Amino acid sequence: MSEIRVVLVEDHDLTRVGLRTALQQETNIKVVGEAANGKSGLEILKQTQPDIAIIDIGLPDMDGIELTQKFKQYIAGGGVRETKVLILTMHDNDDAVIGAFAAGADSYSVKDVSIDKLKDAINTTYEGNSWIDPVIARTVLKQAKKKQPDIPAPSDQKTVMINAVEPEYQEFLQSCPLTERELEVLELIVAGRSNAEIAEKLYITVGTVKTHVRSILNKLCADDRTQAAVRALRSGWIE
């Protein structure tokens, strides 16, 4: 099993130490850095480029949503290796949940989750899927119904894993909202632009464009650029 490199960004010392101790007992998880605030966390994330960043929303200097957005923009602009973000928080209100995903978070869990469930979340996120805690699943489900009322869910959808047993959760098939940069790329895809043209337009490398395109296809459960464009138009994300 591949080793999963993790960075913890959590301002409560006891919580951070407890998480680190518990996670390091797993043979496939290695904590490669930790920080108690957003500024330090951003620098550590840039330096270590871990597989998973576990970020608390309630940081003292900048919240976890802002930190996630800044780090995802750094990844998009610099062409560095992708780091998945798992938001860990006590907040389960609509604004916090949707704000986290809109900023580019890949998974979301409340803090009082069991360590076994947290490990599940880490492994699921590492595999390229999204793990959504059942406590906040209803919030995202509500947003999914608002955004994509007419798009049939593919039967083989595996992008989002919701740890719940209720039928409505089993039927819930919604990929994470796209980041601001991904929406820009998607808009140019809809306009019929090539990767090279998108790179020139957004002042990024072709390699970075390809990374965004892969992410967009995954999040929209699309097989190709044409299907992604159709779903974007039907969902109302692109006019």
PDB file of C-alpha atoms in Angstrom:
ATOM      1  CA  MET A   1       0.000   0.000   0.000  1.00  0.00           C
ATOM      2  CA  SER A   2       1.337   3.440  -0.918  1.00  0.00           C
ATOM      3  CA  GLU A   3       2.428   5.773   1.868  1.00  0.00           C
ATOM      4  CA  ILE A   4       0.128   8.772   2.311  1.00  0.00           C
ATOM      5  CA  ARG A   5       1.973  11.959   3.292  1.00  0.00           C
ATOM      6  CA  VAL A   6      -0.183  14.209   5.502  1.00  0.00           C
ATOM      7  CA  VAL A   7       0.110  17.766   6.845  1.00  0.00           C
ATOM      8  CA  LEU A   8      -2.029  18.902   9.802  1.00  0.00           C
ATOM      9  CA  VAL A   9      -3.128  22.543  10.098  1.00  0.00           C
ATOM     10  CA  GLU A  10      -4.952  22.860  13.424  1.00  0.00           C
ATOM     11  CA  ASP A  11      -4.685  25.620  16.033  1.00  0.00           C
ATOM     12  CA  HIS A  12      -5.655  23.530  19.074  1.00  0.00           C
ATOM     13  CA  ASP A  13      -2.477  21.876  20.310  1.00  0.00           C
ATOM     14  CA  LEU A  14      -4.143  18.904  22.004  1.00  0.00           C
ATOM     15  CA  THR A  15      -6.274  18.152  18.957  1.00  0.00           C
ATOM     16  CA  ARG A  16      -3.296  18.401  16.619  1.00  0.00           C
ATOM     17  CA  VAL A  17      -1.071  16.221  18.776  1.00  0.00           C
ATOM     18  CA  GLY A  18      -3.861  13.681  19.212  1.00  0.00           C
ATOM     19  CA  LEU A  19      -4.450  13.498  15.461  1.00  0.00           C
ATOM     20  CA  ARG A  20      -0.755  13.148  14.737  1.00  0.00           C
ATOM     21  CA  THR A  21      -0.330  10.373  17.307  1.00  0.00           C
ATOM     22  CA  ALA A  22      -3.348   8.447  16.046  1.00  0.00           C
ATOM     23  CA  LEU A  23      -2.476   8.790  12.350  1.00  0.00           C
ATOM     24  CA  GLN A  24       1.152   7.812  12.783  1.00  0.00           C
ATOM     25  CA  GLN A  25       0.043   4.461  14.162  1.00  0.00           C
ATOM     26  CA  GLU A  26      -1.114   3.625  10.641  1.00  0.00           C
ATOM     27  CA  THR A  27       1.579   1.989   8.537  1.00  0.00           C
ATOM     28  CA  ASN A  28       0.487   3.755   5.347  1.00  0.00           C
ATOM     29  CA  ILE A  29       0.145   7.291   6.795  1.00  0.00           C
ATOM     30  CA  LYS A  30       3.055   9.623   7.552  1.00  0.00           C
ATOM     31  CA  VAL A  31       2.594  13.089   9.083  1.00  0.00           C
ATOM     32  CA  VAL A  32       5.241  15.209   7.339  1.00  0.00           C
ATOM     33  CA  GLY A  33       4.344  18.598   8.818  1.00  0.00           C
ATOM     34  CA  GLU A  34       2.000  20.539  11.064  1.00  0.00           C
ATOM     35  CA  ALA A  35       1.053  24.135  11.814  1.00  0.00           C
ATOM     36  CA  ALA A  36      -1.081  26.058  14.299  1.00  0.00           C
ATOM     37  CA  ASN A  37      -2.191  28.862  11.970  1.00  0.00           C
ATOM     38  CA  GLY A  38      -2.959  29.550   8.337  1.00  0.00           C
ATOM     39  CA  LYS A  39       0.169  31.515   7.458  1.00  0.00           C
ATOM     40  CA  SER A  40       2.530  28.841   8.741  1.00  0.00           C
ATOM     41  CA  GLY A  41       0.304  26.155   7.294  1.00  0.00           C
ATOM     42  CA  LEU A  42       0.484  27.660   3.816  1.00  0.00           C
ATOM     43  CA  GLU A  43       4.277  27.764   3.929  1.00  0.00           C
ATOM     44  CA  ILE A  44       4.544  24.178   5.184  1.00  0.00           C
ATOM     45  CA  LEU A  45       2.140  22.988   2.501  1.00  0.00           C
ATOM     46  CA  LYS A  46       4.204  24.707  -0.181  1.00  0.00           C
ATOM     47  CA  GLN A  47       7.426  23.209   1.167  1.00  0.00           C
ATOM     48  CA  THR A  48       6.255  19.633   1.736  1.00  0.00           C
ATOM     49  CA  GLN A  49       3.594  19.274  -0.990  1.00  0.00           C
ATOM     50  CA  PRO A  50       1.873  16.411   0.860  1.00  0.00           C
ATOM     51  CA  ASP A  51      -0.713  14.025  -0.526  1.00  0.00           C
ATOM     52  CA  ILE A  52      -3.362  15.188   1.966  1.00  0.00           C
ATOM     53  CA  ALA A  53      -3.748  18.454   3.888  1.00  0.00           C
ATOM     54  CA  ILE A  54      -6.062  18.215   6.891  1.00  0.00           C
ATOM     55  CA  ILE A  55      -7.160  21.794   7.537  1.00  0.00           C
ATOM     56  CA  ASP A  56      -9.263  23.187  10.369  1.00  0.00           C
ATOM     57  CA  ILE A  57     -11.717  25.912   9.367  1.00  0.00           C
ATOM     58  CA  GLY A  58     -11.339  27.918  12.588  1.00  0.00           C
ATOM     59  CA  LEU A  59      -7.736  29.088  12.323  1.00  0.00           C
ATOM     60  CA  PRO A  60      -6.720  32.285  14.192  1.00  0.00           C
ATOM     61  CA  ASP A  61      -5.247  34.335  11.328  1.00  0.00           C
ATOM     62  CA  MET A  62      -7.141  33.134   8.243  1.00  0.00           C
ATOM     63  CA  ASP A  63      -9.922  30.574   8.128  1.00  0.00           C
ATOM     64  CA  GLY A  64      -9.467  27.176   6.547  1.00  0.00           C
ATOM     65  CA  ILE A  65     -11.528  28.191   3.526  1.00  0.00           C
ATOM     66  CA  GLU A  66      -9.186  31.060   2.692  1.00  0.00           C
ATOM     67  CA  LEU A  67      -6.140  28.872   3.284  1.00  0.00           C
ATOM     68  CA  THR A  68      -7.553  26.174   1.003  1.00  0.00           C
ATOM     69  CA  GLN A  69      -8.287  28.709  -1.724  1.00  0.00           C
ATOM     70  CA  LYS A  70      -4.802  30.237  -1.540  1.00  0.00           C
ATOM     71  CA  PHE A  71      -3.080  26.858  -1.611  1.00  0.00           C
ATOM     72  CA  LYS A  72      -5.199  25.552  -4.480  1.00  0.00           C
ATOM     73  CA  GLN A  73      -4.409  28.737  -6.439  1.00  0.00           C
ATOM     74  CA  TYR A  74      -0.707  28.169  -5.712  1.00  0.00           C
ATOM     75  CA  ILE A  75      -0.973  24.632  -7.068  1.00  0.00           C
ATOM     76  CA  ALA A  76      -2.862  25.785 -10.158  1.00  0.00           C
ATOM     77  CA  GLY A  77      -0.473  28.614 -10.906  1.00  0.00           C
ATOM     78  CA  GLY A  78       2.791  26.827 -10.264  1.00  0.00           C
ATOM     79  CA  GLY A  79       2.167  23.427 -11.775  1.00  0.00           C
ATOM     80  CA  VAL A  80       3.343  21.666  -8.577  1.00  0.00           C
ATOM     81  CA  ARG A  81       2.050  18.244  -7.530  1.00  0.00           C
ATOM     82  CA  GLU A  82      -1.586  18.075  -6.469  1.00  0.00           C
ATOM     83  CA  THR A  83      -2.459  18.040  -2.776  1.00  0.00           C
ATOM     84  CA  LYS A  84      -5.928  16.949  -1.712  1.00  0.00           C
ATOM     85  CA  VAL A  85      -7.608  18.977   1.030  1.00  0.00           C
ATOM     86  CA  LEU A  86      -9.694  17.436   3.801  1.00  0.00           C
ATOM     87  CA  ILE A  87     -11.537  20.059   5.846  1.00  0.00           C
ATOM     88  CA  LEU A  88     -11.930  19.056   9.485  1.00  0.00           C
ATOM     89  CA  THR A  89     -14.225  21.277  11.539  1.00  0.00           C
ATOM     90  CA  MET A  90     -16.992  21.610  14.091  1.00  0.00           C
ATOM     91  CA  HIS A  91     -19.021  23.688  11.630  1.00  0.00           C
ATOM     92  CA  ASP A  92     -21.804  22.036   9.640  1.00  0.00           C
ATOM     93  CA  ASN A  93     -23.714  25.131   8.467  1.00  0.00           C
ATOM     94  CA  ASP A  94     -24.491  25.735   4.805  1.00  0.00           C
ATOM     95  CA  ASP A  95     -22.058  28.601   4.298  1.00  0.00           C
ATOM     96  CA  ALA A  96     -19.110  26.745   5.806  1.00  0.00           C
ATOM     97  CA  VAL A  97     -19.761  23.546   3.856  1.00  0.00           C
ATOM     98  CA  ILE A  98     -20.382  25.146   0.470  1.00  0.00           C
ATOM     99  CA  GLY A  99     -17.637  27.705   1.027  1.00  0.00           C
ATOM    100  CA  ALA A 100     -15.104  24.961   1.688  1.00  0.00           C
ATOM    101  CA  PHE A 101     -15.931  23.045  -1.480  1.00  0.00           C
ATOM    102  CA  ALA A 102     -16.105  26.216  -3.544  1.00  0.00           C
ATOM    103  CA  ALA A 103     -12.580  27.044  -2.352  1.00  0.00           C
ATOM    104  CA  GLY A 104     -11.364  23.705  -3.676  1.00  0.00           C
ATOM    105  CA  ALA A 105     -11.672  21.341  -0.716  1.00  0.00           C
ATOM    106  CA  ASP A 106     -11.843  17.693  -1.744  1.00  0.00           C
ATOM    107  CA  SER A 107     -13.452  16.204   1.367  1.00  0.00           C
ATOM    108  CA  TYR A 108     -15.231  17.413   4.496  1.00  0.00           C
ATOM    109  CA  SER A 109     -15.562  15.935   7.969  1.00  0.00           C
ATOM    110  CA  VAL A 110     -16.663  17.145  11.378  1.00  0.00           C
ATOM    111  CA  LYS A 111     -14.121  17.041  14.197  1.00  0.00           C
ATOM    112  CA  ASP A 112     -15.927  14.543  16.394  1.00  0.00           C
ATOM    113  CA  VAL A 113     -15.631  11.823  13.763  1.00  0.00           C
ATOM    114  CA  SER A 114     -14.051   8.600  14.982  1.00  0.00           C
ATOM    115  CA  ILE A 115     -10.410   8.022  14.106  1.00  0.00           C
ATOM    116  CA  ASP A 116     -11.383   5.012  11.997  1.00  0.00           C
ATOM    117  CA  LYS A 117     -13.773   7.138   9.943  1.00  0.00           C
ATOM    118  CA  LEU A 118     -11.119   9.815   9.593  1.00  0.00           C
ATOM    119  CA  LYS A 119      -8.713   7.215   8.232  1.00  0.00           C
ATOM    120  CA  ASP A 120     -11.407   6.143   5.793  1.00  0.00           C
ATOM    121  CA  ALA A 121     -11.761   9.763   4.733  1.00  0.00           C
ATOM    122  CA  ILE A 122      -8.011  10.102   4.212  1.00  0.00           C
ATOM    123  CA  ASN A 123      -7.753   6.933   2.153  1.00  0.00           C
ATOM    124  CA  THR A 124     -10.807   7.792   0.061  1.00  0.00           C
ATOM    125  CA  THR A 125      -9.517  11.303  -0.613  1.00  0.00           C
ATOM    126  CA  TYR A 126      -6.072   9.977  -1.481  1.00  0.00           C
ATOM    127  CA  GLU A 127      -7.634   7.686  -4.074  1.00  0.00           C
ATOM    128  CA  GLY A 128      -9.031  10.739  -5.868  1.00  0.00           C
ATOM    129  CA  ASN A 129     -12.575  10.605  -4.534  1.00  0.00           C
ATOM    130  CA  SER A 130     -14.442  12.881  -2.128  1.00  0.00           C
ATOM    131  CA  TRP A 131     -15.512  11.837   1.369  1.00  0.00           C
ATOM    132  CA  ILE A 132     -18.451  13.722   2.862  1.00  0.00           C
ATOM    133  CA  ASP A 133     -19.395  13.264   6.496  1.00  0.00           C
ATOM    134  CA  PRO A 134     -23.043  12.170   6.889  1.00  0.00           C
ATOM    135  CA  VAL A 135     -23.613  15.003   9.357  1.00  0.00           C
ATOM    136  CA  ILE A 136     -23.212  17.557   6.569  1.00  0.00           C
ATOM    137  CA  ALA A 137     -24.313  15.387   3.631  1.00  0.00           C
ATOM    138  CA  ARG A 138     -27.828  16.851   3.646  1.00  0.00           C
ATOM    139  CA  THR A 139     -26.405  20.317   3.029  1.00  0.00           C
ATOM    140  CA  VAL A 140     -24.484  19.252  -0.062  1.00  0.00           C
ATOM    141  CA  LEU A 141     -27.402  17.133  -1.249  1.00  0.00           C
ATOM    142  CA  LYS A 142     -29.637  20.196  -1.100  1.00  0.00           C
ATOM    143  CA  GLN A 143     -27.130  22.191  -3.144  1.00  0.00           C
ATOM    144  CA  ALA A 144     -26.816  19.335  -5.652  1.00  0.00           C
ATOM    145  CA  LYS A 145     -30.573  19.307  -6.224  1.00  0.00           C
ATOM    146  CA  LYS A 146     -30.538  23.071  -6.764  1.00  0.00           C
ATOM    147  CA  LYS A 147     -27.634  23.010  -9.213  1.00  0.00           C
ATOM    148  CA  GLN A 148     -28.306  19.894 -11.245  1.00  0.00           C
ATOM    149  CA  PRO A 149     -32.028  19.117 -11.228  1.00  0.00           C
ATOM    150  CA  ASP A 150     -32.118  17.735 -14.771  1.00  0.00           C
ATOM    151  CA  ILE A 151     -28.850  15.809 -15.078  1.00  0.00           C
ATOM    152  CA  PRO A 152     -29.287  12.046 -14.618  1.00  0.00           C
ATOM    153  CA  ALA A 153     -26.731  10.514 -12.293  1.00  0.00           C
ATOM    154  CA  PRO A 154     -24.505   7.930 -13.975  1.00  0.00           C
ATOM    155  CA  SER A 155     -24.945   4.456 -12.517  1.00  0.00           C
ATOM    156  CA  ASP A 156     -21.209   3.943 -12.091  1.00  0.00           C
ATOM    157  CA  GLN A 157     -20.549   7.239 -10.307  1.00  0.00           C
ATOM    158  CA  LYS A 158     -17.827   6.865  -7.670  1.00  0.00           C
ATOM    159  CA  THR A 159     -16.591  10.419  -7.270  1.00  0.00           C
ATOM    160  CA  VAL A 160     -18.249  11.064  -3.912  1.00  0.00           C
ATOM    161  CA  MET A 161     -18.352   8.696  -0.977  1.00  0.00           C
ATOM    162  CA  ILE A 162     -20.885   9.508   1.714  1.00  0.00           C
ATOM    163  CA  ASN A 163     -20.585   7.479   4.857  1.00  0.00           C
ATOM    164  CA  ALA A 164     -24.286   6.942   5.499  1.00  0.00           C
ATOM    165  CA  VAL A 165     -26.925   4.285   5.008  1.00  0.00           C
ATOM    166  CA  GLU A 166     -30.126   6.262   4.361  1.00  0.00           C
ATOM    167  CA  PRO A 167     -31.559   5.697   0.835  1.00  0.00           C
ATOM    168  CA  GLU A 168     -31.357   9.376  -0.050  1.00  0.00           C
ATOM    169  CA  TYR A 169     -27.617   9.312   0.646  1.00  0.00           C
ATOM    170  CA  GLN A 170     -27.127   6.190  -1.405  1.00  0.00           C
ATOM    171  CA  GLU A 171     -28.792   7.990  -4.300  1.00  0.00           C
ATOM    172  CA  PHE A 172     -26.732  11.121  -3.789  1.00  0.00           C
ATOM    173  CA  LEU A 173     -24.370  11.575  -6.723  1.00  0.00           C
ATOM    174  CA  GLN A 174     -22.718  14.966  -6.769  1.00  0.00           C
ATOM    175  CA  SER A 175     -19.128  15.846  -7.542  1.00  0.00           C
ATOM    176  CA  CYS A 176     -17.407  18.665  -5.718  1.00  0.00           C
ATOM    177  CA  PRO A 177     -18.038  22.164  -7.048  1.00  0.00           C
ATOM    178  CA  LEU A 178     -15.331  23.432  -9.362  1.00  0.00           C
ATOM    179  CA  THR A 179     -12.734  25.926  -8.220  1.00  0.00           C
ATOM    180  CA  GLU A 180     -12.672  29.406  -9.701  1.00  0.00           C
ATOM    181  CA  ARG A 181      -9.761  28.465 -11.974  1.00  0.00           C
ATOM    182  CA  GLU A 182     -11.487  25.271 -13.106  1.00  0.00           C
ATOM    183  CA  LEU A 183     -14.564  27.295 -14.027  1.00  0.00           C
ATOM    184  CA  GLU A 184     -12.362  29.573 -16.138  1.00  0.00           C
ATOM    185  CA  VAL A 185     -10.885  26.552 -17.894  1.00  0.00           C
ATOM    186  CA  LEU A 186     -14.328  25.014 -18.339  1.00  0.00           C
ATOM    187  CA  GLU A 187     -15.662  28.217 -19.892  1.00  0.00           C
ATOM    188  CA  LEU A 188     -12.856  28.116 -22.462  1.00  0.00           C
ATOM    189  CA  ILE A 189     -13.527  24.417 -23.117  1.00  0.00           C
ATOM    190  CA  VAL A 190     -17.146  25.310 -23.840  1.00  0.00           C
ATOM    191  CA  ALA A 191     -15.850  27.999 -26.214  1.00  0.00           C
ATOM    192  CA  GLY A 192     -13.939  25.278 -28.087  1.00  0.00           C
ATOM    193  CA  ARG A 193     -10.427  26.386 -27.118  1.00  0.00           C
ATOM    194  CA  SER A 194      -7.514  23.928 -27.222  1.00  0.00           C
ATOM    195  CA  ASN A 195      -5.225  23.282 -24.260  1.00  0.00           C
ATOM    196  CA  ALA A 196      -2.574  25.516 -25.808  1.00  0.00           C
ATOM    197  CA  GLU A 197      -5.063  28.332 -26.327  1.00  0.00           C
ATOM    198  CA  ILE A 198      -6.350  27.980 -22.763  1.00  0.00           C
ATOM    199  CA  ALA A 199      -2.798  28.074 -21.420  1.00  0.00           C
ATOM    200  CA  GLU A 200      -2.057  31.243 -23.380  1.00  0.00           C
ATOM    201  CA  LYS A 201      -5.302  32.893 -22.316  1.00  0.00           C
ATOM    202  CA  LEU A 202      -4.849  32.160 -18.593  1.00  0.00           C
ATOM    203  CA  TYR A 203      -1.044  32.554 -18.509  1.00  0.00           C
ATOM    204  CA  ILE A 204      -0.429  29.021 -17.242  1.00  0.00           C
ATOM    205  CA  THR A 205       1.407  26.025 -18.665  1.00  0.00           C
ATOM    206  CA  VAL A 206      -0.185  23.417 -20.916  1.00  0.00           C
ATOM    207  CA  GLY A 207       0.631  20.832 -18.247  1.00  0.00           C
ATOM    208  CA  THR A 208      -1.365  22.816 -15.689  1.00  0.00           C
ATOM    209  CA  VAL A 209      -4.274  23.053 -18.137  1.00  0.00           C
ATOM    210  CA  LYS A 210      -4.231  19.285 -18.548  1.00  0.00           C
ATOM    211  CA  THR A 211      -4.329  18.876 -14.760  1.00  0.00           C
ATOM    212  CA  HIS A 212      -7.352  21.161 -14.552  1.00  0.00           C
ATOM    213  CA  VAL A 213      -9.083  19.340 -17.407  1.00  0.00           C
ATOM    214  CA  ARG A 214      -8.583  15.964 -15.690  1.00  0.00           C
ATOM    215  CA  SER A 215      -9.989  17.394 -12.475  1.00  0.00           C
ATOM    216  CA  ILE A 216     -12.985  18.889 -14.281  1.00  0.00           C
ATOM    217  CA  LEU A 217     -13.790  15.614 -16.050  1.00  0.00           C
ATOM    218  CA  ASN A 218     -13.548  13.750 -12.752  1.00  0.00           C
ATOM    219  CA  LYS A 219     -15.742  16.203 -10.846  1.00  0.00           C
ATOM    220  CA  LEU A 220     -18.377  16.322 -13.581  1.00  0.00           C
ATOM    221  CA  CYS A 221     -18.231  12.548 -14.143  1.00  0.00           C
ATOM    222  CA  ALA A 222     -17.614  13.282 -17.803  1.00  0.00           C
ATOM    223  CA  ASP A 223     -15.847  10.970 -20.258  1.00  0.00           C
ATOM    224  CA  ASP A 224     -14.532  13.780 -22.454  1.00  0.00           C
ATOM    225  CA  ARG A 225     -14.415  17.539 -22.971  1.00  0.00           C
ATOM    226  CA  THR A 226     -17.619  17.577 -25.017  1.00  0.00           C
ATOM    227  CA  GLN A 227     -19.606  15.829 -22.300  1.00  0.00           C
ATOM    228  CA  ALA A 228     -18.168  18.200 -19.691  1.00  0.00           C
ATOM    229  CA  ALA A 229     -19.192  21.195 -21.799  1.00  0.00           C
ATOM    230  CA  VAL A 230     -22.738  19.858 -22.203  1.00  0.00           C
ATOM    231  CA  ARG A 231     -23.123  19.267 -18.470  1.00  0.00           C
ATOM    232  CA  ALA A 232     -21.737  22.717 -17.679  1.00  0.00           C
ATOM    233  CA  LEU A 233     -24.273  24.344 -19.996  1.00  0.00           C
ATOM    234  CA  ARG A 234     -27.179  22.255 -18.709  1.00  0.00           C
ATOM    235  CA  SER A 235     -26.273  22.950 -15.070  1.00  0.00           C
ATOM    236  CA  GLY A 236     -26.206  26.686 -15.660  1.00  0.00           C
ATOM    237  CA  TRP A 237     -22.576  27.069 -14.526  1.00  0.00           C
ATOM    238  CA  ILE A 238     -21.624  28.384 -17.954  1.00  0.00           C
ATOM    239  CA  GLU A 239     -24.002  30.671 -19.837  1.00  0.00           C
TER     240      GLU A 239
END
